Short mmCIF file of C-alpha atoms in Angstrom, two decimals:
data_model
loop_
_atom_site.label_atom_id
_atom_site.label_comp_id
_atom_site.label_asym_id
_atom_site.label_seq_id
_atom_site.Cartn_x
_atom_site.Cartn_y
_atom_site.Cartn_z
CA UNK A 242 -22.91 1.43 -17.59
CA UNK A 243 -25.09 2.46 -14.65
CA UNK A 244 -23.00 0.49 -12.18
CA UNK A 245 -19.33 1.31 -12.62
CA UNK A 246 -18.35 -1.79 -10.64
CA UNK A 247 -20.10 -4.06 -13.18
CA UNK A 248 -17.75 -4.55 -16.11
CA UNK A 249 -18.52 -5.95 -19.54
CA UNK A 250 -16.21 -8.68 -20.80
CA UNK A 251 -13.90 -8.32 -17.80
CA UNK A 252 -12.76 -4.86 -18.94
CA UNK A 253 -11.55 -3.23 -15.74
CA UNK A 254 -9.02 -0.88 -17.32
CA UNK A 255 -8.14 0.34 -20.80
CA UNK A 256 -5.10 -1.47 -22.18
CA UNK A 257 -3.92 1.86 -23.59
CA UNK A 258 -4.62 3.83 -20.40
CA UNK A 259 -2.38 6.94 -20.31
CA UNK A 260 -0.66 5.74 -17.12
CA UNK A 261 0.24 2.40 -18.71
CA UNK A 262 1.35 4.12 -21.92
CA UNK A 263 3.65 6.47 -19.98
CA UNK A 264 5.14 3.57 -18.02
CA UNK A 265 5.83 1.61 -21.20
CA UNK A 266 7.26 4.64 -23.00
CA UNK A 267 9.63 5.46 -20.15
CA UNK A 268 10.84 1.89 -19.92
CA UNK A 269 11.43 1.73 -23.68
CA UNK A 270 13.38 5.00 -23.57
CA UNK A 271 15.44 3.99 -20.54
CA UNK A 272 14.19 7.11 -18.73
CA UNK A 273 15.66 7.72 -15.27
CA UNK A 274 14.51 9.81 -12.26
CA UNK A 275 15.79 13.38 -12.46
CA UNK A 276 16.42 13.18 -16.21
CA UNK A 277 12.94 13.09 -17.74
CA UNK A 278 12.15 14.66 -21.09
CA UNK A 279 8.40 13.91 -21.37
CA UNK A 280 7.15 16.74 -19.14
CA UNK A 281 5.11 14.46 -16.89
CA UNK A 282 5.27 13.62 -13.19
CA UNK A 283 4.45 9.96 -12.56
CA UNK A 284 3.57 9.01 -9.00
CA UNK A 285 3.28 5.55 -7.44
CA UNK A 286 0.71 5.40 -4.61
CA UNK A 287 0.95 2.40 -2.28
CA UNK A 288 -1.90 1.58 0.10
CA UNK A 289 -1.46 -0.66 3.14
CA UNK A 290 -3.90 -1.73 5.82
CA UNK A 291 -2.06 -4.00 8.24
CA UNK A 292 -1.73 -7.54 6.88
CA UNK A 293 -3.80 -6.50 3.85
CA UNK A 294 -0.59 -4.80 2.74
CA UNK A 295 0.53 -8.15 1.33
CA UNK A 296 -1.50 -7.15 -1.73
CA UNK A 297 0.38 -3.94 -2.52
CA UNK A 298 3.67 -5.65 -1.61
CA UNK A 299 3.03 -8.27 -4.30
CA UNK A 300 2.13 -5.59 -6.85
CA UNK A 301 5.47 -3.92 -6.16
CA UNK A 302 7.17 -7.27 -6.72
CA UNK A 303 5.52 -7.42 -10.15
CA UNK A 304 6.78 -3.92 -10.98
CA UNK A 305 10.26 -4.97 -9.89
CA UNK A 306 10.08 -8.19 -11.92
CA UNK A 307 9.16 -6.14 -15.00
CA UNK A 308 12.07 -3.75 -14.46
CA UNK A 309 9.85 -0.72 -13.82
CA UNK A 310 11.39 0.69 -10.64
CA UNK A 311 13.08 3.63 -12.48
CA UNK A 312 9.96 4.93 -14.25
CA UNK A 313 8.47 6.69 -11.21
CA UNK A 314 9.26 10.24 -10.11
CA UNK A 315 7.79 9.97 -6.62
CA UNK A 316 6.33 7.31 -4.33
CA UNK A 317 3.46 8.03 -1.92
CA UNK A 318 2.60 5.53 0.79
CA UNK A 319 0.61 4.90 3.93
CA UNK A 320 0.33 2.32 6.70
CA UNK A 321 1.96 -1.04 5.87
CA UNK A 322 2.15 0.22 2.30
CA UNK A 323 4.90 2.55 3.55
CA UNK A 324 7.01 -0.43 4.57
CA UNK A 325 6.35 -2.14 1.23
CA UNK A 326 7.31 1.04 -0.63
CA UNK A 327 10.43 1.48 1.50
CA UNK A 328 11.76 -1.95 0.50
CA UNK A 329 10.88 -1.15 -3.13
CA UNK A 330 12.78 2.15 -2.88
CA UNK A 331 15.79 0.47 -1.26
CA UNK A 332 16.37 -1.76 -4.28
CA UNK A 333 17.30 -5.41 -4.25
CA UNK A 334 14.98 -8.35 -4.85
CA UNK A 335 11.45 -7.42 -3.75
CA UNK A 336 10.45 -11.09 -3.43
CA UNK A 337 12.59 -11.31 -0.29
CA UNK A 338 10.79 -8.66 1.82
CA UNK A 339 7.40 -9.89 0.54
CA UNK A 340 8.00 -13.05 2.58
CA UNK A 341 7.85 -10.94 5.74
CA UNK A 342 4.06 -11.32 5.57
CA UNK A 343 4.24 -15.12 5.42
CA UNK A 344 7.29 -15.85 7.57
CA UNK A 345 7.53 -13.07 10.14
CA UNK A 346 4.19 -11.28 10.59
CA UNK A 347 1.76 -14.22 10.35
CA UNK A 348 2.62 -15.18 13.92
CA UNK A 349 1.49 -14.26 17.41
CA UNK A 350 4.70 -12.29 17.77
CA UNK A 351 3.07 -9.67 15.57
CA UNK A 352 -0.70 -10.38 15.48
CA UNK A 353 -2.37 -11.57 18.67
CA UNK A 354 -6.15 -11.15 18.81
CA UNK A 355 -6.13 -12.38 22.43
CA UNK A 356 -4.69 -9.01 23.41
CA UNK A 357 -8.07 -7.47 22.64
CA UNK A 358 -9.10 -8.55 26.13
CA UNK A 359 -5.93 -7.41 27.91
CA UNK A 360 -5.47 -3.87 26.58
CA UNK A 361 -2.21 -4.82 24.88
CA UNK A 362 -1.58 -4.09 21.17
CA UNK A 363 -3.17 -6.44 18.65
CA UNK A 364 -0.28 -5.58 16.33
CA UNK A 365 3.22 -5.50 17.82
CA UNK A 366 4.96 -2.65 15.98
CA UNK A 367 8.04 -2.90 18.18
CA UNK A 368 8.63 -6.44 16.93
CA UNK A 369 8.06 -5.41 13.31
CA UNK A 370 10.34 -2.36 13.45
CA UNK A 371 13.03 -3.36 15.96
CA UNK A 372 13.43 -7.00 14.97
CA UNK A 373 12.09 -7.69 11.48
CA UNK A 374 13.23 -4.65 9.50
CA UNK A 375 16.38 -4.17 11.57
CA UNK A 376 17.81 -7.68 11.77
CA UNK A 377 15.61 -10.41 10.27
CA UNK A 378 15.19 -8.78 6.84
CA UNK A 379 17.13 -5.52 7.12
CA UNK A 380 15.82 -2.45 5.36
CA UNK A 381 18.53 -0.30 3.78
CA UNK A 382 17.50 3.13 5.05
CA UNK A 383 20.55 4.84 3.56
CA UNK A 384 19.63 3.86 0.00
CA UNK A 385 16.19 5.34 0.48
CA UNK A 386 17.64 8.59 1.83
CA UNK A 387 19.95 8.85 -1.19
CA UNK A 388 17.38 7.88 -3.81
CA UNK A 389 16.63 10.43 -6.58
CA UNK A 390 12.98 9.35 -6.37
CA UNK A 391 10.97 11.24 -3.76
CA UNK A 392 9.57 9.02 -1.01
CA UNK A 393 6.48 10.41 0.75
CA UNK A 394 5.14 8.77 3.93
CA UNK A 395 1.57 9.72 4.82
CA UNK A 396 1.01 10.50 8.51
CA UNK A 397 -2.03 11.76 10.43
CA UNK A 398 -1.20 14.35 13.08
CA UNK A 399 -3.66 13.94 15.94
CA UNK A 400 -3.70 17.31 17.67
CA UNK A 401 -3.73 19.50 14.56
CA UNK A 402 -6.11 17.17 12.64
CA UNK A 403 -3.70 17.47 9.74
CA UNK A 404 -2.46 14.95 7.18
CA UNK A 405 1.15 15.30 6.08
CA UNK A 406 3.38 13.49 3.60
CA UNK A 407 7.00 14.30 4.46
CA UNK A 408 9.67 13.29 1.94
CA UNK A 409 12.77 15.11 3.17
CA UNK A 410 14.09 13.10 6.09
CA UNK A 411 16.86 14.34 8.34
CA UNK A 412 18.27 10.92 9.18
CA UNK A 413 17.73 7.20 9.31
CA UNK A 414 15.92 7.57 12.64
CA UNK A 415 13.68 10.31 11.25
CA UNK A 416 12.62 8.08 8.34
CA UNK A 417 12.06 5.11 10.65
CA UNK A 418 9.90 7.26 12.94
CA UNK A 419 7.80 8.34 9.95
CA UNK A 420 7.27 4.73 8.84
CA UNK A 421 6.28 3.62 12.34
CA UNK A 422 3.88 6.55 12.80
CA UNK A 423 2.22 5.77 9.45
CA UNK A 424 1.65 2.17 10.59
CA UNK A 425 0.10 3.13 13.96
CA UNK A 426 -3.36 1.68 13.28
CA UNK A 427 -6.07 2.97 15.62
CA UNK A 428 -7.47 0.40 18.07
CA UNK A 429 -5.06 -2.32 16.89
CA UNK A 430 -2.21 -0.29 18.41
CA UNK A 431 -3.41 1.64 21.49
CA UNK A 432 -2.60 5.31 21.97
CA UNK A 433 -0.59 7.22 19.41
CA UNK A 434 2.84 7.19 17.86
CA UNK A 435 5.14 10.19 17.66
CA UNK A 436 6.63 11.99 14.70
CA UNK A 437 8.90 14.99 15.22
CA UNK A 438 7.45 15.63 18.64
CA UNK A 439 3.77 15.41 17.63
CA UNK A 440 1.20 12.72 18.32
CA UNK A 441 0.68 10.73 15.14
CA UNK A 442 -1.39 7.89 13.68
CA UNK A 443 -1.76 5.76 10.57
CA UNK A 444 -1.69 7.95 7.46
CA UNK A 445 -4.98 6.40 6.33
CA UNK A 446 -6.91 8.09 9.14
CA UNK A 447 -6.89 11.56 7.54
CA UNK A 448 -5.78 10.66 4.01
CA UNK A 449 -7.95 7.73 2.92
CA UNK A 450 -5.56 6.76 0.11
CA UNK A 451 -2.03 7.96 -0.76
CA UNK A 452 -3.13 8.60 -4.35
CA UNK A 453 -4.85 11.72 -3.02
CA UNK A 454 -1.49 12.98 -1.76
CA UNK A 455 0.06 12.26 -5.15
CA UNK A 456 -2.54 14.39 -6.91
CA UNK A 457 -2.14 17.20 -4.37
CA UNK A 458 1.59 17.09 -5.03
CA UNK A 459 1.12 17.79 -8.72
CA UNK A 460 1.44 14.36 -10.31
CA UNK A 461 0.08 14.30 -13.85
CA UNK A 462 -0.12 10.49 -13.79
CA UNK A 463 -0.59 8.13 -10.83
CA UNK A 464 -0.34 4.35 -10.62
CA UNK A 465 -2.43 3.56 -7.55
CA UNK A 466 -2.01 0.25 -5.72
CA UNK A 467 -5.10 -0.49 -3.65
CA UNK A 468 -5.55 -3.41 -1.28
CA UNK A 469 -9.35 -3.65 -1.23
CA UNK A 470 -11.08 -5.39 -4.17
CA UNK A 471 -12.67 -3.38 -7.00
CA UNK A 472 -16.27 -3.57 -5.92
CA UNK A 473 -18.87 -1.27 -4.45
CA UNK A 474 -18.11 -0.45 -0.79
CA UNK A 475 -20.73 -1.07 1.91
CA UNK A 476 -23.33 1.67 2.19
CA UNK A 477 -23.38 1.58 6.00
CA UNK A 478 -20.69 1.80 8.62
CA UNK A 479 -19.91 -1.57 10.20
CA UNK A 480 -19.96 -1.95 14.02
CA UNK A 481 -16.16 -2.20 13.94
CA UNK A 482 -15.87 1.03 11.95
CA UNK A 483 -18.25 2.78 14.37
CA UNK A 484 -16.12 1.65 17.30
CA UNK A 485 -13.01 3.01 15.56
CA UNK A 486 -14.70 6.38 15.07
CA UNK A 487 -15.64 6.57 18.75
CA UNK A 488 -12.11 5.55 19.71
CA UNK A 489 -10.61 8.32 17.56
CA UNK A 490 -12.98 10.85 19.12
CA UNK A 491 -11.68 9.85 22.54
CA UNK A 492 -8.10 10.40 21.40
CA UNK A 493 -8.92 13.87 20.15
CA UNK A 494 -12.30 15.53 19.72
CA UNK A 495 -13.03 15.90 16.01
CA UNK A 496 -10.60 13.17 14.91
CA UNK A 497 -13.32 10.57 14.38
CA UNK A 498 -15.41 13.02 12.35
CA UNK A 499 -12.38 13.95 10.25
CA UNK A 500 -11.73 10.26 9.61
CA UNK A 501 -15.30 9.70 8.41
CA UNK A 502 -15.13 12.75 6.14
CA UNK A 503 -11.89 11.50 4.58
CA UNK A 504 -13.31 8.00 3.99
CA UNK A 505 -16.53 9.21 2.37
CA UNK A 506 -14.67 11.72 0.20
CA UNK A 507 -12.40 9.00 -1.15
CA UNK A 508 -15.30 6.57 -1.55
CA UNK A 509 -16.99 8.93 -4.00
CA UNK A 510 -13.67 9.71 -5.71
CA UNK A 511 -12.90 6.04 -6.22
CA UNK A 512 -16.11 5.60 -8.17
CA UNK A 513 -14.91 8.28 -10.56
CA UNK A 514 -11.45 6.69 -10.69
CA UNK A 515 -13.02 3.39 -11.75
CA UNK A 516 -14.89 5.12 -14.55
CA UNK A 517 -11.69 6.79 -15.75
CA UNK A 518 -9.84 3.48 -15.80
CA UNK A 519 -11.91 2.31 -18.76
CA UNK A 520 -12.69 5.75 -20.17
CA UNK A 521 -9.83 8.14 -19.24
CA UNK A 522 -10.85 11.78 -19.05
CA UNK A 523 -8.95 15.06 -19.08
CA UNK A 524 -6.71 16.22 -16.27
CA UNK A 525 -4.59 14.03 -13.97
CA UNK A 526 -4.58 10.40 -15.04
CA UNK A 527 -5.02 7.76 -12.32
CA UNK A 528 -4.93 3.99 -12.79
CA UNK A 529 -6.19 2.32 -9.61
CA UNK A 530 -5.21 -1.35 -9.63
CA UNK A 531 -6.54 -3.67 -6.94
CA UNK A 532 -7.72 -7.24 -6.40
CA UNK A 533 -10.56 -8.02 -8.81
CA UNK A 534 -14.14 -8.38 -7.49
CA UNK A 535 -14.11 -12.17 -7.21
CA UNK A 536 -10.84 -12.17 -5.25
CA UNK A 537 -11.16 -12.49 -1.47
CA UNK A 538 -10.09 -9.49 0.60
CA UNK A 539 -7.40 -10.16 3.21
CA UNK A 540 -8.22 -9.11 6.76
CA UNK A 541 -5.92 -6.48 8.23
CA UNK A 542 -5.10 -8.76 11.17
CA UNK A 543 -5.09 -12.20 9.52
CA UNK A 544 -2.48 -14.85 10.26
CA UNK A 545 -3.77 -17.26 7.60
CA UNK A 546 -0.67 -18.01 5.50
CA UNK A 547 -2.65 -19.67 2.72
CA UNK A 548 -4.87 -16.59 2.40
CA UNK A 549 -1.83 -14.31 2.38
CA UNK A 550 -0.03 -16.32 -0.30
CA UNK A 551 -3.16 -16.52 -2.45
CA UNK A 552 -3.68 -12.75 -2.16
CA UNK A 553 -0.04 -12.15 -3.11
CA UNK A 554 -0.28 -14.38 -6.20
CA UNK A 555 -3.50 -12.74 -7.35
CA UNK A 556 -2.24 -9.19 -6.85
CA UNK A 557 1.03 -9.95 -8.68
CA UNK A 558 -0.98 -11.34 -11.60
CA UNK A 559 -3.22 -8.25 -11.76
CA UNK A 560 -0.26 -5.88 -11.97
CA UNK A 561 1.63 -8.03 -14.48
CA UNK A 562 -1.47 -8.40 -16.64
CA UNK A 563 -2.16 -4.66 -16.71
CA UNK A 564 1.39 -3.72 -17.74
CA UNK A 565 1.66 -6.49 -20.33
CA UNK A 566 -1.85 -6.05 -21.82
CA UNK A 567 -2.99 -9.52 -20.73
CA UNK A 568 -6.82 -9.85 -20.81
CA UNK A 569 -8.43 -10.10 -17.37
CA UNK A 570 -10.34 -13.12 -18.64
CA UNK A 571 -7.06 -15.06 -18.59
CA UNK A 572 -6.64 -14.32 -14.88
CA UNK A 573 -10.22 -15.38 -14.18
CA UNK A 574 -9.94 -18.72 -16.03
CA UNK A 575 -6.43 -19.49 -14.76
CA UNK A 576 -4.64 -19.19 -18.11
CA UNK A 577 -2.47 -16.39 -16.66
CA UNK A 578 -1.28 -16.60 -13.08
CA UNK A 579 1.68 -15.84 -10.87
CA UNK A 580 3.72 -18.46 -9.05
CA UNK A 581 6.00 -17.35 -6.18
CA UNK A 582 9.67 -18.04 -6.64
CA UNK A 583 11.63 -20.25 -4.25
CA UNK A 584 15.19 -19.07 -3.72
CA UNK A 585 17.97 -19.81 -1.27
CA UNK A 586 19.33 -17.09 1.01
CA UNK A 587 22.44 -17.23 3.18
CA UNK A 588 22.29 -15.41 6.49
CA UNK A 589 24.68 -14.68 9.33
CA UNK A 590 23.59 -13.35 12.73
CA UNK A 591 20.10 -12.88 11.34
CA UNK A 592 21.27 -10.60 8.51
CA UNK A 593 21.06 -11.36 4.84
CA UNK A 594 24.51 -11.58 3.21
CA UNK A 595 23.81 -13.16 -0.17
#
């Protein structure tokens, strides 16, 4: 087809795509991290994007529901996708942390557009990191540190114009600092974060998608979780994007240009990825799952709970359909869909105990 975003008969990926086949084979064999026998390295790349991260969070829930957590050798993440991936790595029921987007972040405590006119952060990372993941829905840092699966957090270093993906963390605080730095979205959070003594920003600034880090790290197969719908990107920079570029240039000369270069490089690569999803080629295999073209993209600063829940349901259905060979047509016509679970949770002093 001349337009790789126009798909015949709702065929967005091959049902026997090598990434899906490897996932299914490993699950059937009961394969575990550190004890593989197939000779492959399977990476899981998790994109974020502020509140848009609800999409990749729901995809991780689907992987958890299908019992696929053990099939991956390494996890690569950026921005709010790093938080999603951290909860996935920590084990437990992934439905519980998914509700952070509906219950805890869709409030003015975290997102407050009014701050645009006061110079205060639009996104309150202190609330997210010091209240939500510490006490409201605690993240088990120790389990992540002890996991046999590598956990890479993508970070953009401002002064060296370098993208890094550390996975060996010295302590709980070191891991938390990496997660916070990766979530430091330009403009929405003024200034810069800090990681190991260096000024740092959202990993997506210099690495447009964590799947790129997975390929650089030698993965033979990558399951990529993207939060923007599978459709052709705009051909021109929006006014908001132009403002972000100028803002980055003020933080450090050359940073805005490096950001643009990273975005355009990935934009062209994603076109090739989409072609390979239906017609896999030689070399590293990448399956890039994302909301389908007719699904509405979530804004990175939205507080619309209905939009967030809808996005979560749709993303969960996309992942579940791909793994289980369900035709996309069934998602489109409503024959196959995901319904969030309602469970009871007992808490004490703001901490989950059962």
